[in-house]
Coordinates of C-alpha atoms in Angstrom, one line a residue:
X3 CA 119.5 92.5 83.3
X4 CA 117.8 90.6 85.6
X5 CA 116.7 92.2 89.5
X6 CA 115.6 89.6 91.7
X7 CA 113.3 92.0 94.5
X8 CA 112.4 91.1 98.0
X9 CA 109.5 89.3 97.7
X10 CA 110.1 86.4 96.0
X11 CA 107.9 82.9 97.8
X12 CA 108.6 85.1 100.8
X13 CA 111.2 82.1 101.3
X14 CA 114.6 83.9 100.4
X15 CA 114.4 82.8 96.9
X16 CA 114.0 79.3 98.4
X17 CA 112.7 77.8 95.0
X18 CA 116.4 78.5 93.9
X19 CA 117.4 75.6 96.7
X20 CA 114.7 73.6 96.2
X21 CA 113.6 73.1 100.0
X22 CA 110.4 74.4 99.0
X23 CA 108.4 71.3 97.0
X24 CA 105.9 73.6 94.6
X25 CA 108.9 76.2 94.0
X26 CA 109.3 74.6 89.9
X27 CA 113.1 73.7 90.4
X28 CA 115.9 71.3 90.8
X29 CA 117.8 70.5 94.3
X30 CA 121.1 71.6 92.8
X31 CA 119.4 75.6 92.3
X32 CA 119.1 74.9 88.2
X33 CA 115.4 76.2 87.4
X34 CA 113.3 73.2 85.9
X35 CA 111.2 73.3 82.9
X36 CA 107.9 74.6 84.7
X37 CA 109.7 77.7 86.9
X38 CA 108.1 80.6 86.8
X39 CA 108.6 82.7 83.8
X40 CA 110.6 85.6 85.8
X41 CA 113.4 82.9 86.7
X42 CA 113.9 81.9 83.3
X43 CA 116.9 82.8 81.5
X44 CA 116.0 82.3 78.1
X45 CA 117.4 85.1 76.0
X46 CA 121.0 86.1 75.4
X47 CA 124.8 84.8 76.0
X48 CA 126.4 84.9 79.1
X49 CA 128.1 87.5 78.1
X50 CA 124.9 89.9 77.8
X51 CA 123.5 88.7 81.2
X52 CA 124.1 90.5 84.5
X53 CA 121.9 89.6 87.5
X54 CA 121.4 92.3 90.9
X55 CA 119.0 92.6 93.5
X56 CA 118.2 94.3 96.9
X57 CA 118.0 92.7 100.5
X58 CA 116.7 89.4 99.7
X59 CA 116.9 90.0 96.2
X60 CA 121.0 90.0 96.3
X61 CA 120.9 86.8 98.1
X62 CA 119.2 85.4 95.5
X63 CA 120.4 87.2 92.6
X64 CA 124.5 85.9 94.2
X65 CA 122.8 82.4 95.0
X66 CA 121.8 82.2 91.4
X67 CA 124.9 83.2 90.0
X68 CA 126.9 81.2 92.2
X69 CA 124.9 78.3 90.9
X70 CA 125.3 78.9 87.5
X71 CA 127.8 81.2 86.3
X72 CA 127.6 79.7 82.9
X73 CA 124.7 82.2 82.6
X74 CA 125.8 85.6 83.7
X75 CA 128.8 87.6 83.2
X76 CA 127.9 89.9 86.2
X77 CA 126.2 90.0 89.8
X78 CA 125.0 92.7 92.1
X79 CA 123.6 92.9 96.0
X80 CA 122.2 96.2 97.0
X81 CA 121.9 95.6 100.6
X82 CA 122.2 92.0 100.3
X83 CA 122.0 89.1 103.1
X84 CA 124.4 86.9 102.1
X85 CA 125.7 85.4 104.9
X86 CA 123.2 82.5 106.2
X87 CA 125.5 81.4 108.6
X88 CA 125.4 84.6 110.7
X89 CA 122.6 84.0 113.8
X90 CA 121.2 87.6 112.9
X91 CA 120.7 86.5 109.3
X92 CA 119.4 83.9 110.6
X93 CA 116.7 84.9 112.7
X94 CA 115.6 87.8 110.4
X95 CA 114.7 84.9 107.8
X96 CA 113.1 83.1 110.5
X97 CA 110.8 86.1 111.1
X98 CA 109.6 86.0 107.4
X99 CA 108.7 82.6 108.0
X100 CA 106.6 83.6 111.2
X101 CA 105.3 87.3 110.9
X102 CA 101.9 87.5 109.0
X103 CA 103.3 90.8 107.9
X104 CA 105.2 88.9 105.1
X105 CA 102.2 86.4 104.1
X106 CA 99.6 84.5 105.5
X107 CA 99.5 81.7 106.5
X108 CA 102.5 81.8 108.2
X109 CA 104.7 78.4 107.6
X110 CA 107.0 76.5 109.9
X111 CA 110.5 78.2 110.6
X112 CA 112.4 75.0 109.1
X113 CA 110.2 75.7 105.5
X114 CA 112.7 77.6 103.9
X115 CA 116.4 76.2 104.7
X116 CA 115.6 73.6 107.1
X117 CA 116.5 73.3 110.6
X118 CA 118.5 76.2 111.9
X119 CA 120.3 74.5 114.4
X120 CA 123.4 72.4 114.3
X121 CA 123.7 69.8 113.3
X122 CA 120.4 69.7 111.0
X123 CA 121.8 73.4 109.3
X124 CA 123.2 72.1 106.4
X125 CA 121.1 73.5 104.2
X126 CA 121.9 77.0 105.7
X127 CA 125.8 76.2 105.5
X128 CA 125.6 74.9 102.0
X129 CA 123.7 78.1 100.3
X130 CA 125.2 80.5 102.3
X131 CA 126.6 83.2 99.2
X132 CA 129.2 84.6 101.6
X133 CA 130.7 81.0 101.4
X134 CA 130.9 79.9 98.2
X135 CA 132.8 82.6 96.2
X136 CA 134.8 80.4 94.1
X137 CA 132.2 80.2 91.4
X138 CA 131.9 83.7 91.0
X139 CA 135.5 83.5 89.4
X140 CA 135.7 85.2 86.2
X141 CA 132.5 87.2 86.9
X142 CA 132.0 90.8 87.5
X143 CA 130.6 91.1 91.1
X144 CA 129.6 94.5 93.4
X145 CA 128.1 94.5 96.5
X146 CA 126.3 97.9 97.7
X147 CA 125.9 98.9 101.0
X148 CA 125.9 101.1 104.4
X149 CA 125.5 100.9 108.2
X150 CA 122.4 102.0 108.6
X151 CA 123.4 106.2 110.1
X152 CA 121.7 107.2 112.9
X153 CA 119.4 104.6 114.9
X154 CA 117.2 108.0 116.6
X155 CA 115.9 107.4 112.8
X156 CA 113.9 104.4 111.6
X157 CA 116.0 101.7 113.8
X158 CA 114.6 99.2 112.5
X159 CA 115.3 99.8 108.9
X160 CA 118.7 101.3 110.1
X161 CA 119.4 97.9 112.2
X162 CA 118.4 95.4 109.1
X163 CA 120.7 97.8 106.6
X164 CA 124.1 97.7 109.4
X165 CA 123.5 93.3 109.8
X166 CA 123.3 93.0 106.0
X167 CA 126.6 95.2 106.0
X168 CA 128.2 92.6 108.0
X169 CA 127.5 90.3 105.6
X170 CA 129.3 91.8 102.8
X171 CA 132.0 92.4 104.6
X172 CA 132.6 88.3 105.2
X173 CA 131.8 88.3 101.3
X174 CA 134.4 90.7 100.6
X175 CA 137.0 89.0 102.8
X176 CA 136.4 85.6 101.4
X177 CA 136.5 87.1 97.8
X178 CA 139.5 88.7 98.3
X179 CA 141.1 85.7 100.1
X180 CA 140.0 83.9 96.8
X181 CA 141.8 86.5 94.6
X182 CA 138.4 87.1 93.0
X183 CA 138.2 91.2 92.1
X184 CA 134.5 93.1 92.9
X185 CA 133.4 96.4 93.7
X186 CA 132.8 97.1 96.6
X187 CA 130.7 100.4 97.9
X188 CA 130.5 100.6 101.9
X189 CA 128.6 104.1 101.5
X190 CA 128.2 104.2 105.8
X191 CA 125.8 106.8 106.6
X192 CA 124.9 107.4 103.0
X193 CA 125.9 111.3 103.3
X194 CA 128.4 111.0 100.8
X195 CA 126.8 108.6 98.2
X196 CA 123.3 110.2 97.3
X197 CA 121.2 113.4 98.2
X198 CA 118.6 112.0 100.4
X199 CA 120.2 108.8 101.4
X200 CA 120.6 108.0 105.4
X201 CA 122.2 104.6 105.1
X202 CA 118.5 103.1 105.6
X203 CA 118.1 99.6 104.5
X204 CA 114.7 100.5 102.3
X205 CA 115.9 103.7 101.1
X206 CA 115.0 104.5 97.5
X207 CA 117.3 107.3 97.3
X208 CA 120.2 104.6 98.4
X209 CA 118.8 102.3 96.2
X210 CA 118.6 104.6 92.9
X211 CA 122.4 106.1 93.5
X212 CA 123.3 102.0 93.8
X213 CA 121.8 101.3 90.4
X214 CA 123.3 104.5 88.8
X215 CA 126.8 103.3 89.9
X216 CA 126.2 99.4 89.0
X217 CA 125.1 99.7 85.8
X218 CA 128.0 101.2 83.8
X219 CA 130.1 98.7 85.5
X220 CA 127.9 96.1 83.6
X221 CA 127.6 98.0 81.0
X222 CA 131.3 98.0 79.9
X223 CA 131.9 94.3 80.8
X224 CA 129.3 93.5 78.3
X225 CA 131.0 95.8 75.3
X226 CA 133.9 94.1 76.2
X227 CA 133.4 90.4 77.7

């Protein structure tokens, strides 16, 4: 199983797009010869692949399977942002581009997707996840998440976790408007999903109960593709 985490080119797995020049792949999201060795998917069927990750991590880990499903036979988003055409999406990727926080030198907010304005946005419409479902037909998909509980609590963490849930929910509408079947675990407040888990965006006890619950479902698509 692959887990794509947050920090990957701090660009939102931009090297998967193809906006950034040095990222090692193709336009069309297909990794070129000389991508970095944790992108490569060299081992395996489909049907023995699964592919998850967390925050930015399920945006790319449901880019990448959305841009090849011949490789993977499952996909996960813990927390996901999948939904680049939300403004709050938006403007949180934005702030990777600009905080130093998330890497210096800080780049230009157009270096991951392009423009963010209409009408120069099209890279933001065209790799927006929450969009472009119909791939994912035929694959197992899940999508993890909660509304962040309590803001008197880490608001910050609790205000990233409750825009990212909005996200999945225009995933699960558009994948159920499809007819595409997922899991989907809307946990809220967390108090009923994991000892220790607040609904916080960054929350390894969130995170872990997640995992625990994702990885049978792979698990028994792959004994029986």
């Amino acid at each position: 199983m692959n887990l794509l985490r947050r920090s990957v080119l701090r660009g939102w797995v931009a090297a998967l797009v193809g906006v950034v020049a040095a990222s090692g792949t193709a336009a069309s999201g297909a990794p070129a010869a000389n991508a970095p060795p944790r992108f490569k998917v060299g081992f395996g069927t489909r049907e023995g692949r699964a592919i998850s990750g967390h925050s930015m991590g399920g945006f790319g880990a449901f880019h990448y399977a959305e841009h090849r499903p011949e490789l993977f036979s499952y996909v996960g988003s813990f927390s996901g942002g999948l939904d680049p055409l939300s403004q709050e999406m938006r403007a949180a990727v934005i702030g990777t581009a600009q905080m130093p926080s998330y890497g210096t030198p800080t780049v230009p907010v157009e270096s991951i997707f392009g423009p963010p304005v209409w009408p120069l946005d099209g890279v933001w419409n065209g790799q927006s996840p929450a969009q472009h479902v119909e791939s994912l037909r035929g694959m197992g998909v899940a999508m993890y998440t909660a509304d962040g509980g309590g803001l008197a609590v880490d608001p910050v963490q609790a205000a990233v976790e409750n825009r990212a849930r909005q996200t999945a929910l225009v995933t699960a509408t558009n994948l159920t408007e499809a007819g595409i079947p997922y899991e989907f675990s809307d946990h809220r407040d967390g108090s009923n999903w994991a000892p220790g888990c607040t609904g916080k965006h960054n929350q390894d006890a969130c995170l872990q109960a997640d995992m625990n619950h994702f990885v049978p479902l792979v698990m028994a698509r792959l004994k029986h593709p």
